[in-house]
Every structure is written in C-alpha cells, then in structure tokens.
Tab-separated table of C-alpha atoms and ligand atoms in Angstrom:
chain	number	residue	atom	x	y	z
A	539	MET	CA	-34.953	22.678	-33.051
A	540	GLN	CA	-32.610	20.422	-35.036
A	541	PRO	CA	-32.611	16.997	-33.345
A	542	PRO	CA	-29.313	16.171	-31.668
A	543	GLU	CA	-26.907	14.181	-33.781
A	544	ASP	CA	-27.324	10.977	-31.771
A	545	ILE	CA	-31.054	10.736	-32.452
A	546	THR	CA	-31.225	11.292	-36.162
A	547	ALA	CA	-33.680	9.391	-38.306
A	548	ARG	CA	-30.846	7.345	-39.761
A	549	ARG	CA	-29.668	6.107	-36.405
A	550	LEU	CA	-33.161	5.458	-35.150
A	551	ASN	CA	-33.972	3.452	-38.273
A	552	ALA	CA	-30.833	1.393	-37.799
A	553	ARG	CA	-31.767	0.578	-34.215
A	554	PHE	CA	-35.555	0.513	-34.254
A	555	GLY	CA	-36.544	0.341	-37.912
A	556	ALA	CA	-37.529	-3.325	-37.614
A	557	ALA	CA	-38.641	-3.291	-33.982
A	558	PRO	CA	-42.302	-3.815	-33.073
A	559	ALA	CA	-44.395	-0.726	-33.704
A	560	GLU	CA	-45.060	-0.250	-29.998
A	561	ALA	CA	-41.325	-0.273	-29.257
A	562	ALA	CA	-40.561	2.331	-31.916
A	563	LEU	CA	-43.381	4.488	-30.598
A	564	ALA	CA	-42.167	4.154	-27.013
A	565	VAL	CA	-38.631	5.150	-27.962
A	566	ALA	CA	-39.843	8.266	-29.738
A	567	LEU	CA	-42.138	9.239	-26.865
A	568	ASP	CA	-39.333	8.805	-24.384
A	569	ARG	CA	-36.746	10.760	-26.339
A	570	TYR	CA	-39.064	13.604	-27.264
A	571	GLU	CA	-41.087	13.817	-24.072
A	572	GLY	CA	-42.994	17.112	-23.974
A	573	ARG	CA	-41.980	17.928	-27.562
A	574	ILE	CA	-43.945	15.325	-29.494
A	575	ALA	CA	-47.503	15.129	-30.851
A	576	LEU	CA	-49.523	12.588	-32.791
A	577	VAL	CA	-51.516	13.696	-35.837
A	578	SER	CA	-54.638	11.628	-36.373
A	579	SER	CA	-57.491	11.793	-38.863
A	580	PHE	CA	-59.727	9.725	-36.584
A	581	GLY	CA	-60.442	7.845	-39.773
A	582	ALA	CA	-60.961	4.179	-40.552
A	583	GLU	CA	-57.641	2.866	-39.210
A	584	ALA	CA	-56.740	5.554	-36.685
A	585	ALA	CA	-57.763	3.576	-33.616
A	586	VAL	CA	-54.751	1.255	-33.889
A	587	LEU	CA	-52.078	3.887	-33.367
A	588	LEU	CA	-54.190	5.802	-30.871
A	589	HIS	CA	-54.652	2.630	-28.851
A	590	MET	CA	-50.890	2.066	-28.797
A	591	LEU	CA	-50.363	5.649	-27.671
A	592	SER	CA	-52.981	5.353	-24.934
A	593	ARG	CA	-51.218	2.315	-23.499
A	594	ILE	CA	-47.909	4.161	-23.263
A	595	ASP	CA	-48.884	7.746	-22.474
A	596	PRO	CA	-52.488	8.972	-22.959
A	597	SER	CA	-51.463	12.530	-22.108
A	598	VAL	CA	-49.471	13.057	-25.314
A	599	PRO	CA	-51.166	15.719	-27.494
A	600	VAL	CA	-53.250	14.301	-30.338
A	601	LEU	CA	-53.998	16.736	-33.161
A	602	LEU	CA	-57.086	16.330	-35.338
A	603	LEU	CA	-57.227	18.554	-38.408
A	604	ASP	CA	-60.843	19.639	-38.300
A	605	THR	CA	-61.102	21.171	-41.765
A	606	ARG	CA	-64.739	22.112	-41.096
A	607	LEU	CA	-65.556	19.754	-43.936
A	608	LEU	CA	-65.255	16.476	-42.082
A	609	PHE	CA	-68.135	14.059	-41.848
A	610	PRO	CA	-70.183	14.573	-38.678
A	611	GLU	CA	-69.598	10.869	-38.059
A	612	THR	CA	-65.864	11.554	-37.783
A	613	LEU	CA	-66.372	14.191	-35.118
A	614	ALA	CA	-68.670	11.868	-33.196
A	615	TYR	CA	-66.157	9.025	-33.543
A	616	GLN	CA	-63.401	11.288	-32.244
A	617	GLN	CA	-65.409	11.848	-29.075
A	618	GLU	CA	-66.266	8.180	-28.676
A	619	LEU	CA	-62.782	6.865	-29.364
A	620	SER	CA	-61.043	9.469	-27.222
A	621	ALA	CA	-63.256	8.568	-24.283
A	622	HIS	CA	-62.833	4.841	-24.913
A	623	LEU	CA	-59.039	5.138	-24.934
A	624	GLY	CA	-58.762	7.748	-22.197
A	625	LEU	CA	-56.885	10.204	-24.383
A	626	ARG	CA	-56.347	13.334	-22.360
A	627	GLN	CA	-55.197	15.924	-24.868
A	628	VAL	CA	-57.063	15.745	-28.150
A	629	ARG	CA	-56.872	19.100	-29.886
A	630	ARG	CA	-59.068	20.019	-32.833
A	631	ILE	CA	-57.096	22.194	-35.217
A	632	THR	CA	-59.300	24.460	-37.327
A	633	PRO	CA	-58.514	26.626	-40.377
A	634	ASP	CA	-58.843	30.355	-40.905
A	635	GLU	CA	-61.816	30.314	-43.264
A	636	ARG	CA	-61.726	33.954	-44.340
A	637	ALA	CA	-60.269	32.963	-47.737
A	638	ASP	CA	-63.054	30.427	-48.339
A	639	PRO	CA	-66.068	31.593	-46.358
A	640	ASP	CA	-68.593	29.582	-48.372
A	641	ARG	CA	-66.420	26.452	-48.282
A	642	SER	CA	-66.471	26.027	-52.055
A	643	LEU	CA	-62.742	26.213	-52.805
A	644	HIS	CA	-62.443	22.434	-52.949
A	645	ARG	CA	-64.571	22.459	-56.125
A	646	ARG	CA	-62.272	24.883	-57.938
A	647	ASP	CA	-58.844	23.988	-56.573
A	648	SER	CA	-58.520	21.085	-54.191
A	649	THR	CA	-54.786	21.629	-53.720
A	650	ALA	CA	-55.387	25.191	-52.572
A	651	CYS	CA	-58.208	23.976	-50.343
A	652	CYS	CA	-55.916	21.429	-48.662
A	653	ALA	CA	-53.275	24.131	-48.257
A	654	LEU	CA	-55.785	26.393	-46.537
A	655	ARG	CA	-57.601	23.819	-44.440
A	656	LYS	CA	-54.842	21.320	-43.657
A	657	VAL	CA	-51.297	22.413	-44.397
A	658	ALA	CA	-51.355	25.911	-42.904
A	659	PRO	CA	-53.262	24.981	-39.711
A	660	LEU	CA	-51.057	21.958	-39.110
A	661	GLN	CA	-47.858	23.907	-39.575
A	662	ALA	CA	-49.082	26.434	-37.036
A	663	ALA	CA	-50.209	23.734	-34.597
A	664	LEU	CA	-46.885	21.919	-34.764
A	665	LYS	CA	-44.863	24.943	-33.726
A	666	GLY	CA	-43.133	23.991	-30.515
A	667	PHE	CA	-43.074	20.282	-31.329
A	668	ASP	CA	-39.811	18.701	-32.438
A	669	ALA	CA	-41.333	15.374	-33.430
A	670	VAL	CA	-44.611	14.216	-34.903
A	671	ILE	CA	-46.164	10.741	-35.070
A	672	THR	CA	-48.275	9.654	-38.030
A	673	GLY	CA	-50.258	6.550	-38.899
A	674	ARG	CA	-49.022	6.330	-42.492
A	675	LYS	CA	-48.305	2.917	-43.979
A	676	ARG	CA	-46.292	1.831	-46.982
A	677	PHE	CA	-49.113	-0.103	-48.586
A	678	GLN	CA	-51.360	2.960	-48.818
A	679	THR	CA	-49.832	4.700	-51.842
A	680	GLY	CA	-46.947	4.284	-54.269
A	681	GLN	CA	-45.484	7.484	-52.858
A	682	ARG	CA	-45.236	5.817	-49.450
A	683	ALA	CA	-43.862	2.478	-50.630
A	684	ALA	CA	-40.311	3.241	-49.505
A	685	MET	CA	-41.263	5.261	-46.430
A	686	ALA	CA	-38.928	4.794	-43.475
A	687	ARG	CA	-40.169	4.427	-39.945
A	688	PHE	CA	-38.234	7.506	-38.861
A	689	GLU	CA	-37.711	10.382	-41.264
A	690	HIS	CA	-36.937	14.060	-41.201
A	691	ASP	CA	-39.713	16.447	-42.172
A	692	GLY	CA	-37.985	19.778	-42.422
A	693	MET	CA	-36.558	20.487	-38.980
A	694	ARG	CA	-38.868	17.974	-37.344
A	695	LEU	CA	-38.531	14.236	-36.844
A	696	LYS	CA	-41.452	12.238	-38.181
A	697	ILE	CA	-42.218	8.805	-36.739
A	698	ASN	CA	-44.324	6.319	-38.682
A	699	PRO	CA	-44.658	3.362	-36.268
A	700	LEU	CA	-47.005	1.474	-38.609
A	701	ALA	CA	-44.944	2.044	-41.763
A	702	ASP	CA	-44.434	-1.668	-42.407
A	703	TRP	CA	-47.894	-2.832	-41.308
A	704	THR	CA	-50.282	-4.526	-43.703
A	705	ALA	CA	-54.034	-4.147	-43.988
A	706	GLN	CA	-54.347	-7.621	-42.464
A	707	GLN	CA	-52.351	-6.601	-39.396
A	708	ILE	CA	-54.539	-3.548	-38.948
A	709	ALA	CA	-57.677	-5.674	-39.115
A	710	ALA	CA	-56.257	-8.200	-36.668
A	711	TYR	CA	-55.325	-5.473	-34.191
A	712	PHE	CA	-58.892	-4.141	-34.260
A	713	GLU	CA	-60.137	-7.639	-33.482
A	714	THR	CA	-57.629	-8.354	-30.730
A	715	TYR	CA	-58.436	-5.215	-28.783
A	716	ALA	CA	-62.109	-4.940	-29.786
A	717	LEU	CA	-61.566	-1.371	-30.900
A	718	PRO	CA	-64.591	0.654	-31.972
A	719	ARG	CA	-64.907	1.190	-35.706
A	720	HIS	CA	-65.562	4.450	-37.516
A	721	PRO	CA	-69.277	4.235	-38.368
A	722	LEU	CA	-68.690	4.925	-42.076
A	723	VAL	CA	-66.525	1.832	-42.561
A	724	ALA	CA	-69.615	-0.343	-42.529
A	725	GLN	CA	-71.147	1.930	-45.169
A	726	GLY	CA	-68.409	1.317	-47.746
A	727	PHE	CA	-65.781	3.907	-46.825
A	728	PRO	CA	-62.418	2.188	-46.247
A	729	LEU	CA	-60.653	5.572	-46.040
A	730	ILE	CA	-62.295	8.640	-44.584
A	731	GLY	CA	-61.244	12.248	-45.054
A	732	CYS	CA	-63.236	15.387	-45.791
A	733	ALA	CA	-66.817	14.754	-46.910
A	734	PRO	CA	-66.532	16.495	-50.315
A	735	CYS	CA	-63.419	14.518	-51.249
A	736	THR	CA	-64.362	11.075	-49.979
A	737	SER	CA	-66.672	8.657	-51.735
A	738	ARG	CA	-67.757	5.078	-51.325
A	739	VAL	CA	-65.531	2.388	-52.785
A	740	ALA	CA	-67.079	-0.329	-54.895
A	741	ASP	CA	-66.217	-4.022	-54.655
A	742	GLY	CA	-62.942	-4.645	-56.455
A	743	GLU	CA	-61.724	-1.053	-56.231
A	744	GLU	CA	-58.606	-0.118	-54.295
A	745	SER	CA	-59.356	1.438	-50.938
A	746	ARG	CA	-57.730	4.719	-51.966
A	747	ALA	CA	-60.032	5.074	-54.984
A	748	GLY	CA	-62.526	6.884	-52.793
A	749	ARG	CA	-60.209	9.835	-52.059
A	750	TRP	CA	-60.218	12.751	-54.521
A	751	ARG	CA	-62.072	10.600	-57.034
A	752	GLY	CA	-61.343	11.753	-60.576
A	753	GLU	CA	-58.162	13.586	-59.605
A	754	ALA	CA	-54.592	12.347	-60.027
A	755	ARG	CA	-53.637	12.893	-56.425
A	756	GLN	CA	-53.383	10.743	-53.334
A	757	GLU	CA	-51.981	13.131	-50.746
A	758	CYS	CA	-53.192	16.335	-49.178
A	759	GLY	CA	-49.794	17.992	-48.881
A	760	ILE	CA	-49.276	17.721	-45.123
A	761	HIS	CA	-46.536	15.125	-45.562
A	762	PHE	CA	-43.123	15.491	-47.106
A	763	GLY	CA	-41.066	12.790	-48.751
A	764	PRO	CA	-37.469	11.952	-47.921
A	765	ASP	CA	-36.348	14.415	-50.582
A	766	GLY	CA	-38.189	17.195	-48.776
A	767	LYS	CA	-40.851	17.520	-51.486
A	768	VAL	CA	-44.539	17.542	-50.656
A	769	GLU	CA	-46.192	14.168	-51.225
A	770	ARG	CA	-48.926	14.727	-53.767
A	771	ALA	CA	-48.437	12.434	-56.686
A	772	GLY	CA	-50.791	9.659	-57.574
B	622	SF4	S1	-59.559	16.952	-48.620
B	622	SF4	FE1	-60.960	18.180	-49.952
B	622	SF4	S2	-62.291	19.376	-48.614
B	622	SF4	FE2	-60.571	18.571	-47.370
B	622	SF4	S3	-59.107	20.212	-47.326
B	622	SF4	FE3	-58.517	18.893	-49.054
B	622	SF4	S4	-59.609	19.666	-50.889
B	622	SF4	FE4	-60.496	20.653	-49.031
C-alpha cells in the first residue's frame, strides 16, 4: 500500500503545494482513482470541498463518521447537501457501541469516546483506500498551522486541498456557488461536531471555542501530524 516513489507527499507538495485547491484535488483523484475517499463531517464548512469534489467526480466515496451522537440537523444536512451536489457514494460510518451502550463515555473520558466512535470506525472504513482527502485548514488550530497540502498518514497519503484557505475564502466560496448552509450556523455554531461536545460560540470568541469546551484539546484523534503522532493538543 506504500505509494510509489514518484508520488510521495514531498514531490506532490513541490509540484502542487501552491496550485489552486481544485487542481490539487484533481491531481489526487486522478492518481489514486478507485483508491481514494473523502472524509467529511458535513459540518459548517464541509460544502466547499464537497462541491469541488462533485464538479470533478461525484462518484468518489464520501465517508461521514456518524458517531450516533451527531446533531439531527447534521444528518438532515447530509441528505440535503448530498442531493444538492449529486454525490453518489456517501457512506455513513457507525461505531460498535457495545463498549458504551448508554452513550455516556464522553462524560467520563472524551478521548476514549473519540477513539471508540471516530478513530476505530474510520480506520476500519479506510481499509482498501490508499489516499484520503480532508477539509482541514491551517487557520483552524495551532496544531495545523504548518500542515502541508499533501502528507503521509501512516501508509496512506492524506490530501488537504484547503490547507492554505482562509475563513474569508470559505465564506466567499459559499456565496459564489450559493451553497446551502448547515442549519446550526445561523444559531451560533461556527464549528459542528457531536452534540455533547459542541456548544454555541459567543461574540468575540474563537470559532473553535465551542468544541470540547472546558477541555485542553482541539482534535479528536483521527488525524496524525507530520511526525506520525496523533493530533490532540490544544
Ligand atoms: S466528539 Fe465527543 S461525543 Fe463525539 S466521539 Fe468525541 S468525545 Fe464522543
């Protein structure tokens, strides 16, 4: 499963690291045809990358981690947006809940909850894929500030087409293509994850303040940094 030497992250960054996001996405889709998937939260900003994908190849698998603790609005938005964009292969990935049948683990140990409901199901779902596309951006967290557009994630290539995008570019893209908004954005949720771990953000707060409020963490553990360590730090 190791990517061939001529398509390593280093070489792709050298050639396409500063290219338009759509171009970087198209290159990855072409080179990894049939072996690539996009992971989407169907959250506040997800429509941008999904729209780009739909314009290139709407049949590429899109994986939504349905932790069973998502907002019902997210599941409804997934249906609406998928239909709007003509996405043909949206797969809801669900956890094995036997270790947390009453769904209370997040109150005692949120890291273990993310491991059960996100990390393990995603690792299983990505078997058979050699490359994965994410919507992560550098401005989102300090941990992502130096994130490359193409990076290795274990044996897999990870593509972050929007790595260098700003919040203003995201907003402008929504306007340009009149993309539907997640319904919770208008209710004060600039970032949207699981319901128990997402709260409204007050005026003047950073957008990420609403995730895992009160905890010193900004990542759920499904992403790995360039050093191969799980991204968790605040
Ligand atoms: S974000 Fe919260 S509820 Fe969702 S998997 Fe992680 S700890 Fe559990």
